[in-house]
CSV table of C-alpha atoms in Angstrom, one decimal:
chain,number,residue,atom,x,y,z
A,24,MET,CA,183.2,73.6,91.1
A,25,THR,CA,184.0,70.8,93.4
A,26,GLN,CA,182.8,71.1,96.9
A,27,THR,CA,185.3,71.3,99.6
A,28,ALA,CA,185.4,68.1,101.6
A,29,GLY,CA,183.4,68.9,105.3
A,30,ALA,CA,182.0,72.1,103.6
A,31,PRO,CA,178.2,72.3,104.2
A,32,HIS,CA,176.2,72.4,100.8
A,33,ARG,CA,174.4,75.2,100.0
A,34,THR,CA,171.6,75.9,97.7
A,35,PHE,CA,171.4,78.5,95.2
A,36,LEU,CA,168.8,80.1,96.8
A,37,GLU,CA,171.3,80.7,100.0
A,38,GLU,CA,173.6,81.9,97.3
A,39,VAL,CA,171.4,84.6,96.2
A,40,LYS,CA,170.3,85.5,99.8
A,41,ASP,CA,173.8,86.0,100.6
A,42,GLY,CA,174.4,88.2,97.8
A,43,VAL,CA,171.5,90.4,97.6
A,44,THR,CA,171.3,92.1,101.2
A,45,PRO,CA,167.8,93.7,101.9
A,46,ARG,CA,169.6,97.3,101.3
A,47,ALA,CA,170.6,96.3,97.9
A,48,THR,CA,167.0,94.9,97.1
A,49,LEU,CA,165.4,98.4,98.3
A,50,LEU,CA,167.5,100.0,96.1
A,51,VAL,CA,166.8,97.6,93.3
A,52,ILE,CA,162.9,98.4,93.9
A,53,GLY,CA,163.7,102.3,93.8
A,54,VAL,CA,165.4,101.7,90.2
A,55,VAL,CA,162.5,99.8,89.0
A,56,ALA,CA,160.1,102.6,90.4
A,57,LEU,CA,162.1,105.5,88.6
A,58,GLN,CA,162.3,103.8,85.9
A,59,LEU,CA,158.0,103.3,85.7
A,60,LEU,CA,157.7,106.5,86.7
A,61,PHE,CA,160.0,107.9,83.8
A,62,ILE,CA,157.9,106.5,81.6
A,63,ALA,CA,154.6,107.2,83.0
A,64,SER,CA,155.8,110.9,83.1
A,65,TYR,CA,157.2,111.3,79.7
A,66,VAL,CA,154.3,109.8,78.0
A,67,GLY,CA,151.7,111.5,80.0
A,68,ALA,CA,153.4,114.7,79.4
A,69,LEU,CA,153.9,114.6,75.4
A,70,HIS,CA,152.0,111.9,73.7
A,71,ASN,CA,148.6,114.0,72.8
A,72,PRO,CA,149.7,117.5,72.4
A,73,ARG,CA,146.9,119.7,72.4
A,74,PRO,CA,146.4,123.8,72.9
A,75,LYS,CA,145.0,125.2,75.8
A,76,ASP,CA,144.8,128.8,76.8
A,77,VAL,CA,147.2,129.8,74.5
A,78,ALA,CA,147.7,133.6,75.2
A,79,PHE,CA,146.4,135.3,72.2
A,80,GLY,CA,145.8,139.0,70.7
A,81,VAL,CA,143.2,140.1,68.4
A,82,VAL,CA,143.7,143.3,66.5
A,83,ALA,CA,140.5,144.6,64.6
A,84,PRO,CA,138.7,147.9,64.7
A,85,GLY,CA,135.5,148.7,66.8
A,86,ALA,CA,133.3,145.9,67.5
A,87,ALA,CA,134.9,143.5,65.2
A,88,ALA,CA,137.7,142.9,67.7
A,89,ASP,CA,134.9,142.0,70.4
A,90,GLN,CA,133.0,139.7,67.7
A,91,ALA,CA,136.4,138.0,67.2
A,92,VAL,CA,137.5,137.4,70.8
A,93,ALA,CA,133.9,135.8,71.7
A,94,ARG,CA,134.1,133.7,68.2
A,95,LEU,CA,137.9,132.4,69.7
A,96,LYS,CA,136.6,132.1,73.2
A,97,GLN,CA,133.9,129.5,72.3
A,98,LEU,CA,136.1,126.9,70.2
A,99,PRO,CA,136.1,123.4,71.5
A,100,GLY,CA,138.6,122.4,74.2
A,101,GLU,CA,139.4,126.6,74.7
A,102,PRO,CA,142.9,126.2,72.9
A,103,LEU,CA,143.1,130.0,72.8
A,104,ASP,CA,143.0,132.9,75.9
A,105,PRO,CA,142.1,135.6,73.7
A,106,ARG,CA,142.4,139.4,74.0
A,107,ALA,CA,141.5,142.8,72.0
A,108,LEU,CA,144.5,144.7,71.3
A,109,PRO,CA,144.4,148.2,70.0
A,110,ASP,CA,146.8,147.9,67.0
A,111,ARG,CA,149.5,145.6,65.5
A,112,ALA,CA,152.7,147.4,66.8
A,113,SER,CA,151.1,146.6,70.7
A,114,ALA,CA,150.4,143.1,69.4
A,115,HIS,CA,154.1,142.8,68.2
A,116,GLU,CA,155.4,144.3,71.4
A,117,GLN,CA,153.3,141.8,73.6
A,118,ILE,CA,154.7,138.8,71.6
A,119,VAL,CA,158.4,140.3,72.1
A,120,ASN,CA,157.5,140.5,75.5
A,121,ARG,CA,156.3,137.0,76.1
A,122,ASP,CA,153.0,138.1,77.3
A,123,ILE,CA,151.3,136.6,74.2
A,124,ASP,CA,152.4,133.7,72.1
A,125,GLY,CA,151.0,134.9,68.8
A,126,ALA,CA,148.1,137.4,67.2
A,127,LEU,CA,145.7,137.8,64.6
A,128,VAL,CA,145.6,140.9,62.9
A,129,ILE,CA,142.1,141.3,60.7
A,130,ASP,CA,141.9,143.4,57.8
A,131,PRO,CA,138.3,144.7,57.5
A,132,ALA,CA,138.9,146.2,54.0
A,133,GLY,CA,140.2,142.4,52.7
A,134,THR,CA,139.6,139.0,53.0
A,135,THR,CA,143.4,138.5,54.0
A,136,ASP,CA,144.5,138.9,57.8
A,137,THR,CA,147.6,138.5,59.0
A,138,LEU,CA,149.1,136.1,61.9
A,139,LEU,CA,152.1,137.1,64.1
A,140,VAL,CA,153.7,134.2,65.5
A,141,ALA,CA,157.3,133.8,67.4
A,142,SER,CA,159.1,130.3,66.4
A,143,GLY,CA,161.6,131.4,68.8
A,144,GLY,CA,159.5,130.4,71.9
A,145,GLY,CA,158.6,127.0,70.3
A,146,LYS,CA,158.1,125.6,66.7
A,147,VAL,CA,155.5,123.3,67.8
A,148,LEU,CA,153.3,125.7,69.2
A,149,THR,CA,153.4,128.4,66.1
A,150,THR,CA,152.9,125.5,63.7
A,151,THR,CA,149.8,124.6,65.9
A,152,LEU,CA,148.8,128.5,65.7
A,153,ILE,CA,149.0,128.5,61.9
A,154,ALA,CA,147.0,125.4,61.5
A,155,LEU,CA,144.5,126.3,63.8
A,156,VAL,CA,144.0,129.9,62.7
A,157,THR,CA,144.1,128.9,59.1
A,158,GLY,CA,141.2,126.6,59.4
A,159,LEU,CA,139.2,129.0,61.4
A,160,GLU,CA,139.7,131.7,58.4
A,161,LYS,CA,138.9,129.2,55.9
A,162,GLU,CA,135.4,128.7,57.6
A,163,GLN,CA,134.8,132.4,57.3
A,164,GLY,CA,135.8,132.5,53.8
A,165,ARG,CA,139.3,134.3,54.5
A,166,THR,CA,143.0,133.6,54.3
A,167,VAL,CA,145.9,133.8,56.3
A,168,ARG,CA,149.2,135.6,56.1
A,169,THR,CA,151.9,134.6,58.6
A,170,VAL,CA,154.4,136.6,59.6
A,171,ASP,CA,157.0,135.2,62.2
A,172,VAL,CA,158.1,138.2,64.5
A,173,VAL,CA,160.4,136.6,66.6
A,174,PRO,CA,161.9,133.6,64.2
A,175,ALA,CA,163.9,130.8,65.5
A,176,ASP,CA,167.5,130.4,64.6
A,177,ALA,CA,168.0,128.7,61.2
A,178,GLN,CA,170.7,126.5,62.9
A,179,ASP,CA,168.4,125.6,65.6
A,180,ALA,CA,166.3,123.5,63.3
A,181,ASN,CA,163.4,122.3,65.9
A,182,GLY,CA,163.7,125.1,68.2
A,183,LEU,CA,165.2,122.4,70.7
A,184,THR,CA,168.4,123.9,71.4
A,185,THR,CA,167.8,125.8,74.4
A,186,PHE,CA,166.3,123.1,76.1
A,187,TYR,CA,169.3,120.6,75.2
A,188,LEU,CA,171.3,123.4,76.5
A,189,VAL,CA,169.3,123.6,79.7
A,190,VAL,CA,169.3,120.0,80.0
A,191,GLY,CA,173.0,119.8,79.8
A,192,TRP,CA,173.6,122.0,82.3
A,193,CYS,CA,171.0,120.2,84.8
A,194,VAL,CA,173.0,117.0,84.0
A,195,GLY,CA,176.4,118.3,84.8
A,196,GLY,CA,174.6,119.9,88.5
A,197,TYR,CA,173.5,116.3,89.5
A,198,LEU,CA,175.8,114.0,88.2
A,199,CYS,CA,178.7,116.0,89.7
A,200,ALA,CA,177.1,116.4,93.2
A,201,SER,CA,176.5,112.1,92.6
A,202,ALA,CA,180.2,112.0,92.1
A,203,LEU,CA,181.2,113.9,95.5
A,204,ALA,CA,178.6,111.5,97.2
A,205,VAL,CA,179.8,108.3,95.9
A,206,SER,CA,183.4,109.3,96.3
A,207,ALA,CA,183.3,109.9,100.2
A,208,GLY,CA,179.7,109.3,101.5
A,209,ALA,CA,176.5,110.7,100.5
A,210,ARG,CA,175.7,112.9,103.9
A,211,PRO,CA,178.9,115.0,105.1
A,212,ALA,CA,180.4,114.6,108.3
A,213,ASN,CA,181.1,118.2,109.2
A,214,PRO,CA,180.7,121.6,107.9
A,215,ARG,CA,184.5,121.4,106.4
A,216,ARG,CA,183.4,118.9,104.0
A,217,ALA,CA,179.8,120.4,103.3
A,218,THR,CA,181.9,123.6,102.0
A,219,ILE,CA,184.3,121.7,100.1
A,220,ARG,CA,181.8,120.2,98.0
A,221,LEU,CA,179.6,123.4,97.5
A,222,ALA,CA,182.9,125.0,96.2
A,223,ALA,CA,183.9,122.0,93.9
A,224,MET,CA,180.3,122.8,92.7
A,225,ALA,CA,180.5,126.2,92.1
A,226,VAL,CA,183.8,125.6,90.0
A,227,VAL,CA,181.9,123.1,87.9
A,228,ALA,CA,179.1,125.2,87.6
A,229,ILE,CA,181.5,128.1,86.6
A,230,ALA,CA,183.0,126.1,83.8
A,231,GLY,CA,180.0,124.2,82.5
A,232,GLY,CA,178.1,127.5,82.3
A,233,LEU,CA,180.7,129.0,79.8
A,234,GLY,CA,181.7,125.7,78.1
A,235,GLY,CA,178.0,125.2,77.1
A,236,ALA,CA,177.4,128.9,76.2
A,237,LEU,CA,180.5,128.8,73.9
A,238,ILE,CA,179.4,125.5,72.3
A,239,VAL,CA,175.9,126.5,71.2
A,240,GLY,CA,177.2,130.1,70.3
A,241,PRO,CA,180.4,130.4,68.7
A,242,VAL,CA,181.2,126.8,68.0
A,243,LEU,CA,178.5,125.8,66.4
A,244,GLY,CA,176.2,128.5,65.9
A,245,ALA,CA,173.2,126.9,66.9
A,246,LEU,CA,172.3,129.7,69.1
A,247,PRO,CA,171.8,133.6,69.1
A,248,GLY,CA,171.9,135.7,72.2
A,249,SER,CA,174.5,136.9,74.6
A,250,VAL,CA,177.3,134.5,75.4
A,251,TRP,CA,178.0,136.5,78.7
A,252,ALA,CA,174.1,135.7,79.4
A,253,LEU,CA,173.8,132.5,78.8
A,254,TRP,CA,177.5,132.1,80.8
A,255,GLY,CA,175.7,133.4,83.9
A,256,LEU,CA,172.6,131.3,83.3
A,257,GLY,CA,174.3,127.8,82.6
A,258,ALA,CA,176.1,128.4,86.1
A,259,LEU,CA,173.1,129.1,87.9
A,260,ILE,CA,171.4,126.2,86.8
A,261,THR,CA,174.3,123.7,87.2
A,262,PHE,CA,175.1,125.3,90.8
A,263,ALA,CA,171.0,125.2,91.5
A,264,VAL,CA,170.6,121.7,90.4
A,265,GLY,CA,173.9,120.6,92.2
A,266,ALA,CA,173.3,122.4,95.5
A,267,ALA,CA,169.8,120.7,95.6
A,268,THR,CA,171.3,117.3,94.8
A,269,LEU,CA,173.8,117.5,97.8
A,270,ALA,CA,170.8,119.1,99.9
A,271,PHE,CA,168.6,115.5,99.2
A,272,GLN,CA,171.8,113.5,99.5
A,273,CYS,CA,172.1,115.1,103.2
A,274,LEU,CA,168.7,114.4,104.2
A,275,PHE,CA,168.3,110.8,102.4
A,276,GLY,CA,171.5,109.4,101.8
A,277,ILE,CA,172.2,107.8,98.7
A,278,VAL,CA,168.5,107.5,97.7
A,279,GLY,CA,169.0,111.5,97.5
A,280,ILE,CA,170.4,110.6,94.0
A,281,GLY,CA,167.4,109.4,93.2
A,282,VAL,CA,165.0,112.2,94.7
A,283,ALA,CA,167.4,114.5,92.2
A,284,VAL,CA,166.6,112.2,89.3
A,285,LEU,CA,163.2,112.4,89.9
A,286,LEU,CA,162.6,116.0,90.6
A,287,ILE,CA,165.2,116.9,87.5
A,288,VAL,CA,164.7,114.4,84.9
A,289,ILE,CA,161.3,112.2,85.4
A,290,LEU,CA,159.4,115.6,86.4
A,291,GLY,CA,161.5,118.6,85.0
A,292,ASN,CA,162.4,117.5,81.6
A,293,PRO,CA,158.8,116.7,80.0
A,294,SER,CA,157.3,119.8,81.7
A,295,ALA,CA,160.0,122.2,80.8
A,296,GLY,CA,158.4,123.4,77.8
A,297,GLY,CA,161.2,122.1,75.5
A,298,ALA,CA,159.6,119.1,73.7
A,299,LEU,CA,156.2,121.2,73.9
A,300,PRO,CA,155.9,124.5,74.9
A,301,PRO,CA,154.0,125.0,78.2
A,302,PRO,CA,150.4,125.8,76.6
A,303,MET,CA,150.9,122.5,74.9
A,304,LEU,CA,151.0,120.2,77.8
A,305,PRO,CA,148.6,118.4,80.0
A,306,PRO,CA,147.7,120.5,83.3
A,307,PHE,CA,149.9,118.5,85.8
A,308,TRP,CA,153.0,119.2,83.8
A,309,ARG,CA,151.9,122.3,82.7
A,310,ALA,CA,151.9,123.4,86.5
A,311,ILE,CA,154.8,122.1,87.7
A,312,GLY,CA,157.0,122.8,85.0
A,313,PRO,CA,158.2,126.7,85.9
A,314,ALA,CA,159.0,125.9,89.4
A,315,LEU,CA,161.6,122.9,88.5
A,316,PRO,CA,165.2,124.0,87.2
A,317,PRO,CA,164.3,122.4,83.4
A,318,GLY,CA,161.5,124.7,83.0
A,319,ALA,CA,162.8,127.6,84.5
A,320,GLY,CA,166.1,127.2,83.0
A,321,THR,CA,164.6,126.6,79.5
A,322,TRP,CA,162.3,130.1,79.7
A,323,ALA,CA,165.0,131.8,80.5
A,324,ALA,CA,167.5,130.5,78.0
A,325,ARG,CA,164.9,131.2,75.0
A,326,SER,CA,164.4,134.6,76.5
A,327,ILE,CA,167.8,135.4,76.1
A,328,ALA,CA,168.3,133.8,72.9
A,329,TYR,CA,165.5,135.5,70.9
A,330,PHE,CA,163.5,137.8,73.1
A,331,LYS,CA,165.9,140.0,74.1
A,332,GLY,CA,165.9,138.8,77.6
A,333,ASN,CA,162.5,139.8,78.3
A,334,ASP,CA,160.5,138.1,81.0
A,335,THR,CA,163.5,136.1,82.8
A,336,THR,CA,163.1,137.7,86.4
A,337,ALA,CA,160.7,134.6,87.4
A,338,SER,CA,162.7,132.2,86.5
A,339,LEU,CA,165.9,133.5,87.5
A,340,LEU,CA,164.3,134.0,90.8
A,341,ILE,CA,163.1,130.3,90.9
A,342,LEU,CA,166.5,128.9,90.1
A,343,SER,CA,168.1,131.3,93.0
A,344,ALA,CA,165.8,130.0,95.2
A,345,TRP,CA,166.9,126.2,94.5
A,346,ALA,CA,170.1,127.2,94.6
A,347,ALA,CA,170.0,129.0,98.0
A,348,VAL,CA,168.0,126.8,99.7
A,349,GLY,CA,170.2,123.7,98.9
A,350,THR,CA,173.4,125.4,99.7
A,351,ALA,CA,171.5,126.3,103.2
A,352,VAL,CA,170.4,122.5,103.9
A,353,THR,CA,173.9,121.4,103.1
A,354,LEU,CA,175.6,123.6,105.3
A,355,ILE,CA,173.0,123.3,108.1
A,356,ALA,CA,173.1,119.7,108.0
A,357,GLY,CA,176.8,119.0,107.7
A,358,SER,CA,177.0,121.5,110.7
A,359,LEU,CA,174.3,119.2,112.9
A,360,ARG,CA,176.3,116.0,111.7
A,361,GLY,CA,179.4,117.7,112.8
A,362,ASN,CA,178.4,118.6,116.3
A,363,SER,CA,176.7,115.2,116.7
A,364,THR,CA,180.1,113.7,116.1
A,365,SER,CA,181.7,112.9,119.4
A,366,PRO,CA,185.3,114.3,119.7
A,367,GLY,CA,187.0,111.0,120.1
A,368,SER,CA,185.1,109.5,117.2
A,369,GLN,CA,187.0,109.3,113.8
A,370,GLY,CA,185.2,111.0,110.7
A,371,ARG,CA,185.9,109.8,107.1
A,372,PRO,CA,188.5,111.8,105.1
A,373,SER,CA,187.5,114.9,103.0
């Protein structure tokens, strides 16, 4: 462009300085940090899967069970956490109750033993147990027959449908909360605005929960289990993530969206037990996964779909805690900001 007569000459660096504010610079740095944390978290959790302390049952008569348990405990790297069980029926029941992930039923009268697994709890773990036990049996001059007592649905090819379903519900939660923040400011100026945002999240949660349950169930036939139970779970997950995101926005402003992404996406997804079930995750991710919404949600969704709803209490309590704390923080922050606003000041519209 032609320089206007009399206007001072501006260098490129001066133009950049005017265009990039300190706030924008900090936000860009935050985005880069989240990008690198995303790579580190996903690769760190998933790059080298190894079983560790997999809950495993052993059924054998008399001293044979104790000998087998002792042998399994001495395996390098401690891949299994074995325990003796009285009979095959008990092993089957504990697998269905999600107390153990597999069991070996030893036949002392023959050379073929039976491995009980549950691919509904994760096909990667099932494949790993089959390979591990087959190798051990071969060393003893024995063979193994595998029985899948809780098989994954034929339409759930890799056993990942529950994980993707939960990820979708989580995405709906934090995107809705983020949209509410972008539309009218991250921090609610008064209790009325905070209540409206939470009410909007509840409506989105109910609709999203039902939609997800219908898509994976009647529409695509990708997942068995009660549509009603999955609907309730989806609504709880979506609202819990949304309420938590609103709370982070109240505390940290627009940066709160980044905090939500850090907890839900960067830390929560790789530790959720989707791509790799919990016994195959490194210690850090295995420890945090059950306490975060993606992990609690994935566990509960698999229980509903494949394990008759067993062992969901802890996961549902964790999700409820996220929802309750997020709601309380959002309302309290809105109330405090409303009280701090002077009577003559003009607030932004809801």
